[in-house]
Short mmCIF file of C-alpha atoms and ligand atoms in Angstrom, two decimals:
data_model
loop_
_atom_site.label_atom_id
_atom_site.label_comp_id
_atom_site.label_asym_id
_atom_site.label_seq_id
_atom_site.Cartn_x
_atom_site.Cartn_y
_atom_site.Cartn_z
CA MET A 1 84.55 44.85 317.75
CA PRO A 2 84.75 45.39 313.99
CA ILE A 3 86.18 42.65 311.77
CA ASP A 4 89.42 44.30 310.73
CA LEU A 5 90.59 43.24 307.27
CA ARG A 6 92.55 46.44 306.58
CA SER A 7 95.96 44.86 307.13
CA ASP A 8 97.76 41.91 308.70
CA THR A 9 99.56 44.43 310.93
CA VAL A 10 96.51 44.94 313.18
CA THR A 11 96.92 41.70 315.17
CA ARG A 12 97.32 41.63 318.95
CA PRO A 13 99.66 39.15 320.65
CA THR A 14 97.85 35.97 321.72
CA PRO A 15 97.89 35.09 325.45
CA ALA A 16 100.56 32.44 324.77
CA MET A 17 102.71 34.92 322.85
CA LEU A 18 102.32 37.48 325.66
CA GLU A 19 103.36 34.83 328.16
CA ALA A 20 106.51 34.09 326.11
CA MET A 21 107.25 37.82 326.06
CA MET A 22 106.79 38.12 329.82
CA GLN A 23 109.23 35.25 330.40
CA ALA A 24 111.89 36.65 328.03
CA ARG A 25 115.47 36.91 329.21
CA VAL A 26 116.77 40.32 328.17
CA GLY A 27 119.90 42.46 328.14
CA ASP A 28 121.32 45.50 326.37
CA ASP A 29 121.28 44.67 322.67
CA VAL A 30 123.56 47.58 321.71
CA PHE A 31 126.16 45.71 323.80
CA GLY A 32 125.09 42.51 321.99
CA GLU A 33 123.87 41.17 325.34
CA ASP A 34 120.19 40.49 324.79
CA PRO A 35 119.85 36.67 324.79
CA SER A 36 116.39 36.72 323.21
CA ILE A 37 117.44 38.97 320.34
CA ASN A 38 120.59 36.91 319.82
CA GLN A 39 118.47 33.77 319.74
CA LEU A 40 115.96 35.19 317.23
CA GLU A 41 118.79 36.41 314.99
CA ARG A 42 120.48 32.99 315.16
CA MET A 43 117.25 31.06 314.53
CA THR A 44 116.26 33.19 311.54
CA ALA A 45 119.74 33.09 309.98
CA GLN A 46 119.82 29.29 310.40
CA LEU A 47 116.36 28.89 308.92
CA PHE A 48 117.39 30.71 305.73
CA GLY A 49 120.92 29.31 305.70
CA MET A 50 122.44 32.79 305.90
CA GLU A 51 125.48 33.75 307.96
CA ALA A 52 124.09 36.49 310.13
CA ALA A 53 120.98 38.48 311.07
CA LEU A 54 119.98 41.81 312.58
CA TYR A 55 116.80 42.51 314.54
CA CYS A 56 115.16 45.79 313.53
CA PRO A 57 112.05 47.57 314.79
CA THR A 58 110.33 47.65 311.36
CA GLY A 59 110.49 46.17 307.91
CA THR A 60 111.01 49.65 306.54
CA MET A 61 114.18 50.03 308.60
CA SER A 62 115.47 46.60 307.52
CA ASN A 63 114.92 47.47 303.85
CA GLN A 64 116.43 50.93 304.17
CA ILE A 65 119.51 49.63 305.99
CA ALA A 66 120.00 47.02 303.26
CA ILE A 67 119.70 49.62 300.50
CA LYS A 68 122.14 51.91 302.32
CA CYS A 69 124.69 49.10 302.67
CA HIS A 70 124.38 47.99 299.04
CA THR A 71 124.61 51.42 297.35
CA ARG A 72 126.58 54.66 297.19
CA PRO A 73 125.01 58.11 296.67
CA GLY A 74 124.12 58.64 293.01
CA ASP A 75 123.64 54.93 292.33
CA GLU A 76 120.51 53.53 290.73
CA VAL A 77 118.27 50.89 292.33
CA ILE A 78 116.03 48.70 290.15
CA CYS A 79 112.61 47.71 291.50
CA GLU A 80 108.99 47.23 290.43
CA LYS A 81 106.96 50.43 290.03
CA GLU A 82 104.74 49.68 293.03
CA ALA A 83 107.44 48.18 295.26
CA HIS A 84 107.09 48.98 298.96
CA VAL A 85 110.70 50.25 299.08
CA TYR A 86 109.78 52.82 296.42
CA ILE A 87 106.19 53.93 297.11
CA TYR A 88 105.67 53.27 300.84
CA GLU A 89 108.95 54.12 302.57
CA GLY A 90 108.70 57.91 302.51
CA GLY A 91 111.25 58.45 299.78
CA GLY A 92 113.77 56.66 301.99
CA ILE A 93 115.95 55.50 299.09
CA ALA A 94 116.69 59.17 298.29
CA PHE A 95 116.62 60.36 301.92
CA ASN A 96 118.85 57.68 303.45
CA SER A 97 121.01 56.51 300.57
CA GLY A 98 121.01 59.41 298.08
CA ALA A 99 120.26 56.87 295.38
CA GLN A 100 117.71 57.06 292.57
CA VAL A 101 115.27 54.44 291.37
CA ARG A 102 114.62 52.79 288.00
CA THR A 103 111.13 51.33 288.08
CA ILE A 104 109.86 48.40 286.04
CA GLU A 105 106.23 47.56 285.31
CA GLY A 106 105.82 43.99 286.51
CA ASP A 107 103.13 41.34 286.41
CA ARG A 108 101.28 41.75 289.72
CA GLY A 109 104.46 43.16 291.23
CA ARG A 110 106.83 40.55 289.83
CA ILE A 111 109.60 41.52 287.44
CA THR A 112 111.57 39.27 285.09
CA ALA A 113 115.26 38.67 284.49
CA GLY A 114 114.86 40.10 280.97
CA GLN A 115 113.39 43.32 282.34
CA VAL A 116 116.18 43.63 284.91
CA SER A 117 118.78 43.00 282.25
CA ARG A 118 117.35 45.75 280.01
CA SER A 119 117.26 48.25 282.91
CA ILE A 120 120.95 48.11 283.81
CA ASN A 121 122.78 51.27 282.82
CA PRO A 122 125.86 50.99 280.62
CA ASP A 123 129.24 52.08 281.99
CA ASP A 124 128.88 55.66 280.77
CA VAL A 125 129.65 58.89 282.66
CA HIS A 126 126.19 60.24 281.76
CA LYS A 127 124.44 57.40 283.55
CA ALA A 128 123.85 56.55 287.17
CA SER A 129 125.70 53.45 288.25
CA THR A 130 123.23 50.57 288.69
CA SER A 131 124.17 48.70 291.83
CA LEU A 132 121.13 47.01 293.35
CA VAL A 133 117.98 45.09 292.43
CA CYS A 134 115.15 44.85 295.00
CA LEU A 135 112.46 42.19 294.69
CA GLU A 136 109.35 41.87 296.86
CA ASN A 137 107.77 38.51 297.82
CA THR A 138 104.87 38.29 298.30
CA CYS A 139 104.05 41.44 296.34
CA ASN A 140 101.79 43.65 298.42
CA ARG A 141 100.28 45.76 295.60
CA GLY A 142 100.26 42.67 293.40
CA GLY A 143 97.63 41.15 295.69
CA GLY A 144 99.97 38.85 297.62
CA SER A 145 101.41 37.26 294.48
CA CYS A 146 104.37 34.88 294.77
CA TYR A 147 107.54 34.65 292.69
CA ASP A 148 108.47 31.55 290.74
CA LEU A 149 111.86 30.43 292.08
CA GLU A 150 113.10 29.75 288.55
CA GLU A 151 112.64 33.42 287.63
CA ILE A 152 114.51 34.51 290.75
CA LYS A 153 117.39 32.20 289.78
CA LYS A 154 117.55 33.92 286.38
CA ILE A 155 117.49 37.35 288.05
CA ARG A 156 120.30 36.18 290.36
CA GLN A 157 122.34 35.23 287.31
CA VAL A 158 121.80 38.65 285.71
CA CYS A 159 122.87 40.30 288.97
CA SER A 160 125.98 38.15 289.30
CA ASP A 161 126.94 38.76 285.65
CA ASN A 162 126.66 42.54 286.18
CA GLN A 163 128.07 42.91 289.71
CA LEU A 164 124.68 43.93 291.11
CA GLN A 165 123.52 43.17 294.64
CA LEU A 166 120.14 41.46 295.07
CA HIS A 167 117.88 42.32 298.03
CA LEU A 168 114.55 40.73 298.89
CA ASP A 169 111.82 42.67 300.67
CA GLY A 170 110.33 39.58 302.29
CA ALA A 171 107.86 41.32 304.58
CA ARG A 172 105.46 38.47 303.70
CA LEU A 173 108.03 35.86 302.70
CA PHE A 174 106.59 33.40 305.24
CA ASN A 175 103.26 33.62 303.40
CA ALA A 176 105.01 32.91 300.09
CA LEU A 177 106.88 29.92 301.56
CA SER A 178 103.66 28.54 303.00
CA ALA A 179 101.72 28.96 299.75
CA THR A 180 104.36 27.59 297.38
CA GLY A 181 106.18 24.96 299.43
CA GLN A 182 109.48 26.66 298.53
CA GLN A 183 112.22 26.30 301.16
CA PRO A 184 113.75 29.19 303.14
CA ALA A 185 117.25 27.98 302.17
CA ASP A 186 116.34 28.42 298.47
CA TYR A 187 116.08 32.13 299.24
CA GLY A 188 119.15 32.27 301.43
CA ARG A 189 121.21 30.92 298.54
CA LEU A 190 119.92 33.42 295.98
CA PHE A 191 119.88 36.78 297.75
CA ASP A 192 122.63 39.00 299.16
CA SER A 193 120.16 40.23 301.77
CA ILE A 194 116.61 39.45 302.88
CA SER A 195 114.26 41.31 305.22
CA VAL A 196 111.43 39.37 306.86
CA CYS A 197 108.67 40.93 308.97
CA PHE A 198 107.37 39.56 312.23
CA ASN A 199 104.70 42.27 312.57
CA LYS A 200 102.56 40.96 309.68
CA GLY A 201 101.34 37.39 309.24
CA MET A 202 103.52 36.19 312.10
CA GLY A 203 101.35 38.18 314.50
CA CYS A 204 104.03 39.98 316.57
CA PRO A 205 103.56 43.53 317.84
CA ILE A 206 106.74 44.77 316.16
CA GLY A 207 109.91 43.52 314.55
CA SER A 208 111.73 42.56 311.41
CA VAL A 209 114.93 40.63 310.79
CA LEU A 210 117.51 41.53 308.15
CA LEU A 211 119.64 38.64 306.86
CA GLY A 212 122.94 38.53 304.99
CA SER A 213 126.62 37.67 305.18
CA ALA A 214 128.54 38.31 308.40
CA ALA A 215 130.35 41.27 306.80
CA PHE A 216 127.08 42.76 305.50
CA ILE A 217 125.38 42.45 308.89
CA ARG A 218 128.37 44.08 310.64
CA GLN A 219 127.91 47.09 308.36
CA ALA A 220 124.11 46.93 308.77
CA ARG A 221 124.47 47.03 312.57
CA ARG A 222 126.34 50.33 312.23
CA VAL A 223 123.66 51.80 309.94
CA ARG A 224 120.90 50.64 312.31
CA LYS A 225 122.60 52.59 315.11
CA VAL A 226 122.91 55.70 312.92
CA LEU A 227 119.18 55.50 312.12
CA GLY A 228 118.39 55.30 315.84
CA GLY A 229 117.36 51.67 315.66
CA GLY A 230 119.81 50.31 318.23
CA MET A 231 117.39 49.20 320.92
CA ARG A 232 118.22 48.07 324.42
CA GLN A 233 116.11 45.38 326.20
CA ALA A 234 114.02 44.69 323.10
CA GLY A 235 114.26 40.97 323.80
CA PHE A 236 110.69 41.18 325.08
CA MET A 237 109.74 41.84 321.45
CA ALA A 238 112.19 39.32 320.01
CA ALA A 239 110.65 36.66 322.28
CA ALA A 240 107.39 37.21 320.39
CA GLY A 241 109.31 36.54 317.18
CA ILE A 242 110.78 33.30 318.54
CA TYR A 243 107.31 32.23 319.63
CA ALA A 244 105.93 33.06 316.16
CA LEU A 245 108.65 31.08 314.34
CA GLU A 246 107.70 28.08 316.45
CA HIS A 247 103.91 28.45 316.45
CA HIS A 248 102.59 30.78 313.76
CA ARG A 249 104.16 29.61 310.52
CA GLU A 250 102.01 26.54 309.89
CA ARG A 251 98.76 28.36 310.52
CA LEU A 252 99.33 30.79 307.61
CA THR A 253 97.49 28.27 305.40
CA GLU A 254 94.33 29.17 307.36
CA ASP A 255 94.71 32.85 306.43
CA HIS A 256 95.16 31.84 302.81
CA ALA A 257 92.03 29.66 302.86
CA HIS A 258 90.09 32.56 304.42
CA ALA A 259 91.25 34.89 301.65
CA ARG A 260 90.06 32.42 299.00
CA GLN A 261 86.67 32.19 300.73
CA LEU A 262 86.28 35.99 300.59
CA ALA A 263 87.31 36.04 296.93
CA GLU A 264 84.71 33.39 296.07
CA ALA A 265 81.98 35.50 297.68
CA LEU A 266 83.17 38.61 295.83
CA ALA A 267 83.29 36.78 292.50
CA LYS A 268 79.48 36.40 292.60
CA LYS A 269 78.85 40.15 292.91
CA ASP A 270 77.96 42.38 289.96
CA PHE A 271 79.83 45.37 291.37
CA VAL A 272 83.10 43.42 291.27
CA SER A 273 84.66 43.61 287.81
CA ALA A 274 87.87 41.69 288.55
CA ILE A 275 89.72 40.01 291.41
CA LYS A 276 93.47 39.54 291.40
CA PRO A 277 94.29 35.83 291.70
CA VAL A 278 94.42 35.00 295.42
CA GLU A 279 97.68 33.23 296.19
CA THR A 280 98.13 34.13 299.86
CA ASN A 281 96.35 36.32 302.44
CA ILE A 282 95.55 39.39 300.32
CA VAL A 283 92.43 39.94 298.22
CA ILE A 284 92.43 42.94 295.87
CA PHE A 285 89.30 43.46 293.80
CA GLU A 286 88.39 45.92 291.10
CA THR A 287 84.97 47.58 291.21
CA THR A 288 82.76 48.56 288.29
CA SER A 289 83.00 52.22 287.23
CA ASP A 290 79.70 53.21 288.91
CA ILE A 291 81.11 52.31 292.34
CA CYS A 292 83.08 54.70 294.53
CA THR A 293 85.48 52.53 296.55
CA LYS A 294 85.46 54.96 299.49
CA ASP A 295 81.65 54.63 299.67
CA LEU A 296 81.94 50.86 299.45
CA ALA A 297 84.43 50.81 302.35
CA GLN A 298 82.02 53.04 304.30
CA ARG A 299 79.10 50.66 303.65
CA LEU A 300 81.26 47.76 304.85
CA LYS A 301 82.21 49.76 307.92
CA GLU A 302 78.54 50.26 308.77
CA GLN A 303 78.37 46.45 308.89
CA ASP A 304 81.46 46.36 311.16
CA VAL A 305 83.78 45.17 308.40
CA LEU A 306 86.94 47.23 307.82
CA ALA A 307 88.73 47.25 304.45
CA ILE A 308 91.03 49.68 302.64
CA PRO A 309 90.13 51.32 299.32
CA ILE A 310 93.66 51.23 297.87
CA SER A 311 92.69 53.24 294.78
CA ASP A 312 89.61 54.78 293.14
CA SER A 313 88.74 51.38 291.69
CA GLN A 314 90.34 48.85 294.05
CA VAL A 315 89.56 47.58 297.54
CA ARG A 316 91.82 45.34 299.63
CA PHE A 317 91.03 42.69 302.24
CA VAL A 318 93.87 41.11 304.24
CA THR A 319 93.34 38.03 306.42
CA HIS A 320 95.44 37.35 309.51
CA LEU A 321 95.81 35.72 312.92
CA ASP A 322 92.92 37.62 314.52
CA ILE A 323 90.40 36.64 311.82
CA THR A 324 88.45 33.55 312.86
CA PRO A 325 86.42 31.21 310.60
CA ALA A 326 83.23 32.68 312.11
CA MET A 327 84.33 36.17 311.15
CA VAL A 328 84.98 35.06 307.57
CA ASP A 329 81.48 33.54 307.44
CA ARG A 330 80.06 36.84 308.70
CA VAL A 331 81.99 38.87 306.08
CA VAL A 332 80.75 36.51 303.36
CA GLU A 333 77.18 37.24 304.55
CA VAL A 334 77.82 40.98 304.47
CA ILE A 335 79.27 40.72 300.94
CA GLU A 336 76.23 38.71 299.79
CA GLN A 337 73.93 41.45 301.06
CA LEU A 338 75.82 44.35 299.48
C1 PLP B 1 104.63 46.07 305.57
C2 PLP B 1 105.66 45.98 304.55
C3 PLP B 1 106.99 46.38 304.80
C4 PLP B 1 107.49 46.95 306.11
O1 PLP B 1 106.56 47.57 306.88
P1 PLP B 1 106.84 48.07 308.37
O2 PLP B 1 105.50 48.55 308.75
O3 PLP B 1 107.85 49.14 308.28
O4 PLP B 1 107.30 46.90 309.19
C5 PLP B 1 107.90 46.22 303.79
N1 PLP B 1 107.54 45.69 302.61
C6 PLP B 1 106.30 45.28 302.35
C7 PLP B 1 106.00 44.66 301.03
C8 PLP B 1 105.31 45.42 303.29
O5 PLP B 1 104.08 45.02 303.01
#
């Protein structure tokens, strides 16, 4: 078996998680009758101190539903230039919501209140109406970087002053909480909506939860149905999410320590010209100009180590539930011999 560091989405359910799934009580969720989904929605909403929640098959669907609910066709959405909602969701903002995007160049994916403020269109018939700001935490393309809560508070203020909605793509929010010690309720207070993924660091086979006010989630439930995301006895999957909330949050620190170990090994290599600061479970490194990142990934693959060349000069490692300490030691050895 190769050591798969391509993404934290490649995990398989553990035997204990599978057991929890097998024991799940289920019902028809379109009728609101799946006890496991209802429980996961309740638990997640309570954790973040938000009124209501909606279980969705993917993080992409959660984000797209949120954007649809917060905008009208022709509106403008503000986000960072490498935000997942913009570059990795198939043009969904245009496709699903008929909205356009104003991108901001952030610092490792993080934008500031000043930048948001300067990107809001004036009330002018020539301009699209700015209605939504999307943040991402941790920032995927930023190398798993985490937001400072103080900056988010300032962004919240700018949004409130300008009648803008604020959505958080929190696909890896549990990693950010674990790394920073910030509290889930801090986020619940600041955002109009939050999506969190269970199919990443939490180690579930599928699933995401969208959080917001009761009125927002009522509307979101409608949009989920329109998108074909109204599932029936999906409580088997939600049971994995409940299990993960109870058992997989604390262990995220192990993934983060593993990522730091990989970064330390990389730092000693001449072919590595820079490494983005490792804050969570993602390591993105820059190679010197003589190195082709596709070739480098191929050489790693020959040693049974899988990584993704995310650009001509950058390679990404992601640590996760299925990466053991012994595997990290082995990857360090492989890196030393490159
Ligand atoms: C993975 C990811 C998502 C959602 O991905 P799905 O595969 O659709 O669940 C959203 N945002 C970010 C930042 C991600 O990394």
